[in-house]
Coordinates of C-alpha atoms and ligand atoms in Angstrom, one line a residue:
X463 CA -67.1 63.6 -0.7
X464 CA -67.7 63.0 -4.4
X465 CA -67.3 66.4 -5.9
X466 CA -68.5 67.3 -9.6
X467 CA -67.0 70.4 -10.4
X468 CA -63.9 72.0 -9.0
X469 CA -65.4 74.6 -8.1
X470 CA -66.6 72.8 -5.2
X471 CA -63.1 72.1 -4.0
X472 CA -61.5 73.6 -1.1
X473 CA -58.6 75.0 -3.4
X474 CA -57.1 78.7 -3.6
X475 CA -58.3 80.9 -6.7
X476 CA -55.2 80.8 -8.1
X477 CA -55.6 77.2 -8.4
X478 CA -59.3 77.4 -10.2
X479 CA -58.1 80.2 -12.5
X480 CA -55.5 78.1 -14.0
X481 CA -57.8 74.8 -14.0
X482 CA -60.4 76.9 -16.1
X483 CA -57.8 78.2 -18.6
X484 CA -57.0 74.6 -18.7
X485 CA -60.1 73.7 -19.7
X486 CA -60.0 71.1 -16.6
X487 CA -63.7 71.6 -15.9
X488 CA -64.7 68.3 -14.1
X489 CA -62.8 66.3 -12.3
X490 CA -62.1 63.0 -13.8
X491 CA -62.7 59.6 -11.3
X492 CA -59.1 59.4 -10.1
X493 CA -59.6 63.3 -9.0
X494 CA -62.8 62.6 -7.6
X495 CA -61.7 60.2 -5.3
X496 CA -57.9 61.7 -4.9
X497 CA -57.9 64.9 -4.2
X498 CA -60.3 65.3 -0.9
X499 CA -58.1 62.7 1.0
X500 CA -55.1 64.4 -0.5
X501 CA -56.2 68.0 0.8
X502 CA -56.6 66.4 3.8
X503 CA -52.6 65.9 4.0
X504 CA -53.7 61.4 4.2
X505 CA -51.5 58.5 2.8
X506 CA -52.8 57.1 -0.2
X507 CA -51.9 54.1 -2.8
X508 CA -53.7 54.6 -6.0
X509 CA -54.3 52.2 -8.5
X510 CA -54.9 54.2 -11.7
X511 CA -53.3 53.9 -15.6
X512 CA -52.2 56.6 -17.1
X513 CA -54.9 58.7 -18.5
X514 CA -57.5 58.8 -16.0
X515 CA -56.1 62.2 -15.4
X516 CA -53.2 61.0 -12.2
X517 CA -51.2 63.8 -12.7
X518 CA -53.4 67.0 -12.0
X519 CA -55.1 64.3 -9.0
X520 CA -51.6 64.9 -7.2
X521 CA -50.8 68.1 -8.7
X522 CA -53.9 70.2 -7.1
X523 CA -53.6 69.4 -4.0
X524 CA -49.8 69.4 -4.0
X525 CA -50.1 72.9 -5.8
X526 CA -52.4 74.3 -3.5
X527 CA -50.9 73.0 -0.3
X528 CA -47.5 74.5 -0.3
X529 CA -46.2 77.3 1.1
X530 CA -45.3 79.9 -1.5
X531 CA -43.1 81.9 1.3
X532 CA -40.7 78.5 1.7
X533 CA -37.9 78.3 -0.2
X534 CA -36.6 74.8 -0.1
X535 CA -38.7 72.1 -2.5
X536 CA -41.9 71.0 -0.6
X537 CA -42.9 68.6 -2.6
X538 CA -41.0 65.6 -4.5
X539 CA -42.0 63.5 -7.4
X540 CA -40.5 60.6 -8.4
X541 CA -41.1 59.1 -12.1
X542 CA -39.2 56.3 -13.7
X543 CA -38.2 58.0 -16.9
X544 CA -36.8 61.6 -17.9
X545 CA -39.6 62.1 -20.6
X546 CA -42.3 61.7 -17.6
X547 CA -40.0 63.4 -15.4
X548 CA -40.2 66.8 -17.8
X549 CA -44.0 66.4 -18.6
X550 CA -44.9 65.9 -14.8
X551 CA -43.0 69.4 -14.3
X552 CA -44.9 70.8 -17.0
X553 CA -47.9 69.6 -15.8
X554 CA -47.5 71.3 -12.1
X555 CA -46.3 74.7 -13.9
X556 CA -49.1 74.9 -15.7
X557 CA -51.3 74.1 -12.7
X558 CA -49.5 76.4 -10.5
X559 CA -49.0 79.3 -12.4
X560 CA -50.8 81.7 -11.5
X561 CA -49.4 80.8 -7.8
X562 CA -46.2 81.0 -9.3
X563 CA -45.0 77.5 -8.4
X564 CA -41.8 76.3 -9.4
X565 CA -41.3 73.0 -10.4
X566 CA -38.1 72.0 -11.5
X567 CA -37.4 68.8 -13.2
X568 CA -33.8 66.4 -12.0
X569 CA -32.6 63.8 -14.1
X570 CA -30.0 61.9 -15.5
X571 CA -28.1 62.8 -19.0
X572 CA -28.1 66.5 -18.6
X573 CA -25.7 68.5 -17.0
X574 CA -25.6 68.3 -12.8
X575 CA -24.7 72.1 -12.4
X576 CA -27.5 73.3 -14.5
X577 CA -29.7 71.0 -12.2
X578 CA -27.7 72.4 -9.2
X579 CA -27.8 75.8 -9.8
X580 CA -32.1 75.5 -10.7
X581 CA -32.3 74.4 -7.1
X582 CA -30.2 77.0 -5.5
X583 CA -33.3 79.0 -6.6
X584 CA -37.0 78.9 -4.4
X585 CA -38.4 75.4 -5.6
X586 CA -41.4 74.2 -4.4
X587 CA -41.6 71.2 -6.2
X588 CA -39.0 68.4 -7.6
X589 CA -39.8 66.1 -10.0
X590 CA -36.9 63.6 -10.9
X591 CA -35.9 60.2 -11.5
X592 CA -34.6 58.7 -8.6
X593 CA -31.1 57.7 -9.6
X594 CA -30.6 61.9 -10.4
X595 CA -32.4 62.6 -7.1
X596 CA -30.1 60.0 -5.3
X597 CA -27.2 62.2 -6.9
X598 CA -28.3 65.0 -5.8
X599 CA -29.3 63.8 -2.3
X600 CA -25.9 62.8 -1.9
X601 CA -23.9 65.8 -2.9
X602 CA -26.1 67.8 -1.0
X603 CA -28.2 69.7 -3.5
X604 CA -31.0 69.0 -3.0
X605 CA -32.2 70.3 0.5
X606 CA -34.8 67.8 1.9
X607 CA -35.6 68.5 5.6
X608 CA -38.9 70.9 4.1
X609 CA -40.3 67.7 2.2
X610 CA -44.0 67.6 3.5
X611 CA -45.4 65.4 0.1
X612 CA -43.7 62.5 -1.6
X613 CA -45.4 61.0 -4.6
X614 CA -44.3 57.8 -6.2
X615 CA -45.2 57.8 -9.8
X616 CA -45.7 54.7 -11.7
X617 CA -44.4 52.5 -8.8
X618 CA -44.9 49.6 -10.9
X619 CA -42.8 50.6 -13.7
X620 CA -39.9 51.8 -10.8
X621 CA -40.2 48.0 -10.1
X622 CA -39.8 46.7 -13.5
X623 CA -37.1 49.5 -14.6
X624 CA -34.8 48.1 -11.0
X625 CA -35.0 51.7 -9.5
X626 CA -36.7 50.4 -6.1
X627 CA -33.9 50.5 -4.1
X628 CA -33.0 53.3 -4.9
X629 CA -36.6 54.9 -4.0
X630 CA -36.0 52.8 -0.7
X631 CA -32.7 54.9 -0.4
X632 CA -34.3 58.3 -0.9
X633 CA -37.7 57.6 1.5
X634 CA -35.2 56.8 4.1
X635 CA -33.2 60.6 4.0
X636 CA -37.0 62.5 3.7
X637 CA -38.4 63.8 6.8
X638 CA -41.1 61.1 8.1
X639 CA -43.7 63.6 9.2
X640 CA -44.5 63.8 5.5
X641 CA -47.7 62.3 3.3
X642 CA -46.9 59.6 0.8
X643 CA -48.6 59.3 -2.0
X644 CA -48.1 56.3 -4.5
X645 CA -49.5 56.1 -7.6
X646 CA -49.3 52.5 -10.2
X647 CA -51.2 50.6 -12.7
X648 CA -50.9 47.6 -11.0
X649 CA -49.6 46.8 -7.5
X650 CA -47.0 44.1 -7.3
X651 CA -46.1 42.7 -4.1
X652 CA -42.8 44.3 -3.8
X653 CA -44.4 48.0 -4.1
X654 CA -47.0 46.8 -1.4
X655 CA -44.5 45.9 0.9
X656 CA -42.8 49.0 0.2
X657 CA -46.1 51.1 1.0
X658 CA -45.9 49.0 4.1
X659 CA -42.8 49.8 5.2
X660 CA -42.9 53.5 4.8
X661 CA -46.4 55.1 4.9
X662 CA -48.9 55.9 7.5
X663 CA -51.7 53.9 7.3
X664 CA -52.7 54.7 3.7
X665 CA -56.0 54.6 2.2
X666 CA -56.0 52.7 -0.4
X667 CA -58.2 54.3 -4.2
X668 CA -58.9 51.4 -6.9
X669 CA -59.8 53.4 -10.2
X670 CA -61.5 51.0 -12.7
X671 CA -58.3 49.2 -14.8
X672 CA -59.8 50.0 -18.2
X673 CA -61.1 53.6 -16.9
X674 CA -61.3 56.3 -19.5
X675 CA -59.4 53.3 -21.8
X676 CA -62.6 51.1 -22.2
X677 CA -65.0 54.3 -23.5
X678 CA -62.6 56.0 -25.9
X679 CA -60.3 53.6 -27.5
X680 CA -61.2 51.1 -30.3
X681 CA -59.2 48.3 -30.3
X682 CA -58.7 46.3 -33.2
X683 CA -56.2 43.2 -34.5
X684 CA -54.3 42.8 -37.8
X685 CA -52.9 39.1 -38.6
X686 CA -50.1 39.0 -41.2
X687 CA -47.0 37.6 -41.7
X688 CA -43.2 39.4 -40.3
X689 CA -42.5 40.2 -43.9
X690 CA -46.0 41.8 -45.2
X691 CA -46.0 43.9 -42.0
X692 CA -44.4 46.9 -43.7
X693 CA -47.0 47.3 -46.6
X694 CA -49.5 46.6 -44.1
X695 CA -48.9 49.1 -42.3
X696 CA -48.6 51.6 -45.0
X697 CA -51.9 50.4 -46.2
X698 CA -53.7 50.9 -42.5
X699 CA -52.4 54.2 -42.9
X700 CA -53.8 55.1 -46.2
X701 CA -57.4 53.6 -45.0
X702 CA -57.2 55.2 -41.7
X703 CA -55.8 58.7 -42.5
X704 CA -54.9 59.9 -39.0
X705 CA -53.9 63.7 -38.7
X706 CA -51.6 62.0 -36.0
X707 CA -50.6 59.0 -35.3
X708 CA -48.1 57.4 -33.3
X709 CA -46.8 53.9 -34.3
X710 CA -44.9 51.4 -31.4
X711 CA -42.0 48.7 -32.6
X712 CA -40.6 46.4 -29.8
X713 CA -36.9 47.6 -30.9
X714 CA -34.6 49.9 -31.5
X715 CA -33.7 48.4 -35.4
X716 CA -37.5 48.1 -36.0
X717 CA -38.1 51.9 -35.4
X718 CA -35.4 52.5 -37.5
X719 CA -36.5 50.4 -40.4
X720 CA -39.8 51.8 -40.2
X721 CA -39.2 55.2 -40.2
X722 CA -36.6 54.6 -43.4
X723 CA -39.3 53.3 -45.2
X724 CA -42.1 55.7 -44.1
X725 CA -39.8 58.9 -44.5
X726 CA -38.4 57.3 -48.7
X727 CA -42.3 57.3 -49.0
X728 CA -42.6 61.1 -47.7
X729 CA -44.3 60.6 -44.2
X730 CA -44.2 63.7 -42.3
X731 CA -42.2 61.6 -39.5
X732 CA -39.8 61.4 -36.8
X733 CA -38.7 58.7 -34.7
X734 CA -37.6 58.1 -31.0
X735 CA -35.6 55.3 -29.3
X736 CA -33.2 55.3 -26.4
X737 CA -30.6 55.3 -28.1
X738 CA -30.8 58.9 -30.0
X739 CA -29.7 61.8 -27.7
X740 CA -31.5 63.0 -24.8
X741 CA -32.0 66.5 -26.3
X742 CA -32.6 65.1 -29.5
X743 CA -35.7 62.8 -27.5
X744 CA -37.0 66.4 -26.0
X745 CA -36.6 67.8 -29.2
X746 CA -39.0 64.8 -31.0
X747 CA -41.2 64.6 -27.9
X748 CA -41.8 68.7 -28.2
X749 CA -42.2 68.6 -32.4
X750 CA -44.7 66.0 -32.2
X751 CA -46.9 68.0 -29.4
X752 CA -46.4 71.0 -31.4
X753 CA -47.8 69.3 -34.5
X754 CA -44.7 69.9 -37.0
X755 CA -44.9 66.6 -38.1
X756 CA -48.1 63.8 -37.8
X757 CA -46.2 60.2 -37.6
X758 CA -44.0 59.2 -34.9
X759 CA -42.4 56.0 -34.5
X760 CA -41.1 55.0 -31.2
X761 CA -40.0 52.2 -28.9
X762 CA -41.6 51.9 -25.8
X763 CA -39.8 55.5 -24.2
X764 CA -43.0 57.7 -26.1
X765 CA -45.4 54.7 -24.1
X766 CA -45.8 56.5 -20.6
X767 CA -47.2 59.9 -19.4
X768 CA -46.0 61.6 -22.7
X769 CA -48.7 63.7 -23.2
X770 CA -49.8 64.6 -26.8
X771 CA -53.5 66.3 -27.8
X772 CA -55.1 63.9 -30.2
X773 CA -53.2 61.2 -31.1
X774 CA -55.8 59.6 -33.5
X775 CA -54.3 56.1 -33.6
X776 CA -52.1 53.9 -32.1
X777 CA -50.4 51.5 -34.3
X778 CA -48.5 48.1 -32.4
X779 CA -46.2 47.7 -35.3
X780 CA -45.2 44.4 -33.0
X781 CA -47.1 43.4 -30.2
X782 CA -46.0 44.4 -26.9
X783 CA -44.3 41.8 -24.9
X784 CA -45.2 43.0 -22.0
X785 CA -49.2 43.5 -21.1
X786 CA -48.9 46.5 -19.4
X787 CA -47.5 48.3 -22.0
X788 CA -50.3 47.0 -24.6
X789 CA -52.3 49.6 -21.9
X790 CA -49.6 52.2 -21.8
X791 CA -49.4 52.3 -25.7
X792 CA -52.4 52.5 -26.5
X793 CA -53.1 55.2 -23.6
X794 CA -51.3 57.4 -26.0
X795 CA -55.1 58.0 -27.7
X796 CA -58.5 58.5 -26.7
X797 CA -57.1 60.8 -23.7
X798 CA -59.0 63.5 -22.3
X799 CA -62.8 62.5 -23.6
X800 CA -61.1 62.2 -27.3
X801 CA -62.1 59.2 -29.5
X802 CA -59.1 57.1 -30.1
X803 CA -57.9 53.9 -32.4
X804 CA -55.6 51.1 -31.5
X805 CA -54.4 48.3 -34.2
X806 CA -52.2 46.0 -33.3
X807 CA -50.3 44.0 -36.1
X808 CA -49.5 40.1 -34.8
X809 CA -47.4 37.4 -36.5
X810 CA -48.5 34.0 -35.8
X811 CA -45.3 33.7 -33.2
X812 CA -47.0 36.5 -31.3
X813 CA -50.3 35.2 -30.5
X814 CA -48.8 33.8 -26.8
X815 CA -48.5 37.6 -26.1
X816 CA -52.0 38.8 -27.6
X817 CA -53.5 36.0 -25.2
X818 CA -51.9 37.6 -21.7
X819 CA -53.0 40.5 -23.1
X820 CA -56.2 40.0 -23.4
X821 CA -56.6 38.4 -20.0
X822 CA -54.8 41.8 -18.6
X823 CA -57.3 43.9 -20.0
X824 CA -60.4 41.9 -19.6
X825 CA -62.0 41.4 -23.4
X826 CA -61.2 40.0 -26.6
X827 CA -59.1 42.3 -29.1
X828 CA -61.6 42.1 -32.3
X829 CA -59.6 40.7 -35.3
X830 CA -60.3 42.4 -38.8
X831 CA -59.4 41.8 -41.9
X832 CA -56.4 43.8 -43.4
X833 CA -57.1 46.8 -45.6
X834 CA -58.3 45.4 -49.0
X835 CA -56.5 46.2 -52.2
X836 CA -59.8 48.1 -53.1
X837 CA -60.1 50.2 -50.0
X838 CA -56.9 51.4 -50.4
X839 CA -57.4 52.7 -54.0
X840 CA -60.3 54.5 -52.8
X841 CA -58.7 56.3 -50.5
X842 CA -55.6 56.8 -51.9
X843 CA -56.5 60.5 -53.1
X844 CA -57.7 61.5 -50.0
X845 CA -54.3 60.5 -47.8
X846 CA -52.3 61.9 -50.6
X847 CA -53.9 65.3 -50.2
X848 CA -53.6 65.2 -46.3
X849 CA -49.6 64.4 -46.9
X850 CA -48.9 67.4 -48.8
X851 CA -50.0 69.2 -45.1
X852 CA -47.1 67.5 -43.3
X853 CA -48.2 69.6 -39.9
X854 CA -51.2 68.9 -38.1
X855 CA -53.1 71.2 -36.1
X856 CA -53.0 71.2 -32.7
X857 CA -56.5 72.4 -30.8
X858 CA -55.2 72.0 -27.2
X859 CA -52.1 73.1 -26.1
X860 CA -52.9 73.7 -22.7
X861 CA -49.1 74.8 -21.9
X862 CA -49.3 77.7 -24.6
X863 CA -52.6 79.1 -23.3
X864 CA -51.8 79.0 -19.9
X865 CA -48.7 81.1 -20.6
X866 CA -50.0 83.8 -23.4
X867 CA -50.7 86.4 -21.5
X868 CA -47.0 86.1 -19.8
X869 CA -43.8 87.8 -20.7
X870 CA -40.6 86.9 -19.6
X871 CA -38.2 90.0 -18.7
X872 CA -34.5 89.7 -18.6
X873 CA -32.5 92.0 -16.4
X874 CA -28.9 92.4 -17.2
X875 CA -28.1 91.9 -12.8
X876 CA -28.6 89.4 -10.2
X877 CA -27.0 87.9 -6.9
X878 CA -23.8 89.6 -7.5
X879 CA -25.3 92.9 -7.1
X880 CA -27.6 92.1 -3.8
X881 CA -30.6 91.9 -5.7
X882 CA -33.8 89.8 -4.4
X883 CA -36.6 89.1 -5.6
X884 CA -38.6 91.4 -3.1
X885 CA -36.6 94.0 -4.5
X886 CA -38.2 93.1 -7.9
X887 CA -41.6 92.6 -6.8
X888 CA -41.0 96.1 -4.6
X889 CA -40.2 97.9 -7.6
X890 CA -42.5 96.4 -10.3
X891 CA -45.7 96.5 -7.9
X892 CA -45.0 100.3 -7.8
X893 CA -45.9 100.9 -11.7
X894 CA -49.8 102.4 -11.9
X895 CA -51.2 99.8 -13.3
X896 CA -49.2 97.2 -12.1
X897 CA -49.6 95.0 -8.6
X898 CA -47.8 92.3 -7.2
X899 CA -50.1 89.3 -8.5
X900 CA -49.0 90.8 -12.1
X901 CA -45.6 89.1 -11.2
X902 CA -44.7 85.0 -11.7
X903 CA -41.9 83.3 -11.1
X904 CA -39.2 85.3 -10.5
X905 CA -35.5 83.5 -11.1
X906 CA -32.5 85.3 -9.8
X907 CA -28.8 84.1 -11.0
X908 CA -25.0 85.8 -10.4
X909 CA -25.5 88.1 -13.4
X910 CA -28.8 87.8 -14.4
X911 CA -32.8 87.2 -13.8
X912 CA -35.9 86.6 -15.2
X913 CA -39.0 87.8 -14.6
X914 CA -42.4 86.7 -15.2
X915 CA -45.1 89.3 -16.4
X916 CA -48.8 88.0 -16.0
X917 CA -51.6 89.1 -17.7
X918 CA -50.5 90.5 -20.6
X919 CA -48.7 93.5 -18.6
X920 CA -45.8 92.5 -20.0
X921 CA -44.9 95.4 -22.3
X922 CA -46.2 98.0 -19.7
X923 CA -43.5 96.8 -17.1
X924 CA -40.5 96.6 -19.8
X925 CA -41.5 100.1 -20.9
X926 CA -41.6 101.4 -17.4
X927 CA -38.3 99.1 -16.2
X928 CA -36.3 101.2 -18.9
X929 CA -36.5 104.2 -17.1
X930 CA -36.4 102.8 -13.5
X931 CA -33.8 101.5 -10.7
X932 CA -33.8 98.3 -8.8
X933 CA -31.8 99.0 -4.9
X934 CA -31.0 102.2 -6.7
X935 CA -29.3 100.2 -9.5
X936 CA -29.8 100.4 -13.2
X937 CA -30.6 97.6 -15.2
X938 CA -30.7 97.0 -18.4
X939 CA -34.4 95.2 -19.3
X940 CA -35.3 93.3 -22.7
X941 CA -37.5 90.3 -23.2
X942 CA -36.0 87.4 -22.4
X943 CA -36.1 84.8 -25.8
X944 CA -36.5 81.9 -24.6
Ligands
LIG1104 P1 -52.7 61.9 -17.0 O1 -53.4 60.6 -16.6 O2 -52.3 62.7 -15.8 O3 -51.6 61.7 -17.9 O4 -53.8 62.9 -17.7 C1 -54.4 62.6 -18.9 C2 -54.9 63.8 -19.7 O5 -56.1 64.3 -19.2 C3 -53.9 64.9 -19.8 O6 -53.9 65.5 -21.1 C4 -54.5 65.9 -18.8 O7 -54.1 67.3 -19.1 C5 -56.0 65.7 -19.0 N1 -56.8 66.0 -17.9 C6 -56.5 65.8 -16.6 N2 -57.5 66.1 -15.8 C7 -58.5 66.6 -16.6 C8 -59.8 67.1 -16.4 N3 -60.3 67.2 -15.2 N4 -60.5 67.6 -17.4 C9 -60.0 67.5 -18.7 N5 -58.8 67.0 -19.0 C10 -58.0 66.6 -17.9

């Protein structure tokens, strides 16, 4: 059963091509242990942080299981927030591209008919947040009766955030001849009862607690005083250097005083709270991955599934108040076999909370001496150099290499004039050259659709579109921008 290369695995090419251009070439412990029982269509509850690699443990098998042919979503995915909710989706695109799986994402604060209109399309898979999924359930958007897999994402944080009942709500309208799959750092006795309740004799998968966290991250403790905390953290950050780094304040008003003060001092920074706009979150979230700027200061929304290669450290500006988000926030480094720092600063009124942390995560948090005014001068030159490069570069950006060899066509017709994809893939499989598994998703709206190009064919099929009919219609073809 325990498998040490994917290559092993009982999964479609399609599946393995876009692992390897992933660079996903072993399977981490939660993949070991998930995705044999998953293949085999079983009920599971899997205790597992974030990190250990959850996402592609579901995704895989979820991936390779549907049926490309179906056209209502196969698969649904529930996560507590939006900003898991969109990296989940990107996460199953990229594992299912070259299958051409289409994930779409459902949640609240963006429009409903953009949502809507998504899911007219073929969707395999919907990822959403389950008060956006409720929505949709009830207005009858989202077509359910072909739901074979239902994963539960961070259960415990669905607990904690008070959107169990409505998870409760949506199991009850899915077809029960599904396989459940829930997946949560801890397992409180609500979510237990709720497995209970709804799945078929699960298995139950206990990944390690500290997992990948224990190897990779260095955790360390700062003691100071509320009102030094400021200059203390300037100074960490002059010792410690970090190309990126993201720093964690328990509130709104503390990110913003932070990232006043670093941004006067000419941080390349950003910041992200609940309270800014939801585009204006994606907008952070997407510049930090990208590497346009190397300091982000958030509240606890950046502390859960947001993946980002290389964070170097982690700074607790306060100390969590909750233990499992000391785990969460730190998770934000050392991911994927990278080395990783944590340092958390704590006042004397914080200790209480270091304590329960400490017994969550099963060792001391080493306490070391603040940055000396000496060590700072020393390396003062050195961080001042790295400031004047306010990007960072970013080595792994899995989405952009899975999708460089793709071009996206536009074609100036859709619905309104009868046309389907098969009439797409009819006419495009035709060009010498060309054959059908050169084509990805294709999306097809009133007045409009998009085509996917694999394998760098794209310019070939625009230059040969010009000139050809679709149902004996002309279109006009460009590349699409976005
Ligand atoms: P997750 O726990 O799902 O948030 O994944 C943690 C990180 O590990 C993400 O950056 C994944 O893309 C990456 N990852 C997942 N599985 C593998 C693997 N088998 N090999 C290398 N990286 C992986």
């Amino acid at each position: 059963m325990n498998k040490s290369s994917f290559a092993d695995y009982h999964v479609s090419e399609e599946i393995k091509r876009a692992l390897d251009v992933l660079r996903y070439e072993t399977p981490t412990e939660v993949q070991r242990q998930v995705i044999p029982l998953a293949l085999e269509n079983q009920d599971l509850v899997v205790k597992a942080q974030t990190g250990s690699g959850k996402t592609a443990s579901f995704g895989i098998p979820v991936a390779d299981l549907v049926n490309w042919e179906e056209k209502n979503p196969q698969a649904l995915i529930l996560t507590p927030t939006r900003e898991l909710a969109v990296q989940v989706r990107e996460d199953m695109t990229n594992i299912g591209r070259f299958k051409r799986i289409k994930a779409v994402a459902v949640y609240g604060k963006e429009p409903f008919t953009k949502q809507k209109d998504e899911l007219k399309q073929k969707t395999h898979v919907v990822v959403g947040t389950p008060g956006r999924v409720m929505d949709h359930i009830e207005r009858e958007t989202l077509v359910l009766d072909q739901i074979k897999y239902l994963i539960i994402d961070e259960a415990d944080e669905m607990l904690n955030r008070g959107f169990i009942d409505d998870v409760e709500a949506i199991i009850k309208e899915l077809p029960t001849d599904r396989v459940t799959m829930v997946f949560s750092a801890t397992l409180p006795k609500d979510i237990e009862n709720l497995c209970h309740a709804y799945m078929n004799n699960p298995t139950h998968i206990e990944i390690e607690s500290n997992g990948i966290t224990a190897e990779t991250i260095e955790h360390y403790l700062i003691e100071g005083r509320e009102e030094e905390k400021l200059s203390l953290l300037k100074n960490i950050t002059v010792v410690d250097n970090p190309d990126s780094c993201l720093i964690f304040c328990r509130t709104k008003e503390n990110v913003d005083t932070v990232y006043s003060e670093l941004e006067q001092s000419g941080y390349p920074c950003e910041k992200l709270h609940g309270g800014l706009e939801q585009e204006d979150r994606f907008a952070v979230m997407e510049g930090f991955k990208l590497g346009n700027f190397r300091y982000l200061i958030a509240t606890d929304v950046a502390a859960r599934g947001i993946d980002v290669d290389n964070v170097n450290l982690v700074i607790n500006y306060d100390v969590p108040m909750e233990k499992e988000s000391y785990v969460h926030r730190t998770g934000r480094t050392g991911r994927a076999g990278n080395k990783g720092k944590a340092i958390t600063l704590s006042t004397p009124s914080e200790e209480k909370f270091v304590k329960s942390i400490e017994r969550y995560i099963g060792f001391e948090i080493p306490t070391i001496e603040a940055p000396s005014h000496s060590e700072v001068a020393d390396r003062q030159a050195a961080f001042d150099e790295k400031m004047s490069n306010s990007r960072r570069v970013v080595r792994n950006n899995k989405t952009a290499r899975i999708n460089q060899d793709i071009m996206k066509l536009h074609f100036s017709g859709g619905k309104k004039k009868k046309i389907r994809a098969v009439d797409f893939v009819g006419t495009i499989a035709k060009i010498p050259g060309v054959t059908a598994d050169d084509i990805g998703i294709i999306t097809i709206l009133d007045h409009l659709s998009y085509v996917d190009i694999l394998n760098g064919k794209g310019s070939l099929v625009l230059q040969a579109m010009e000139n050809a009919t679709i149902k004996g219609k002309k279109l006009k073809v460009s590349k699409a921008i976005k």
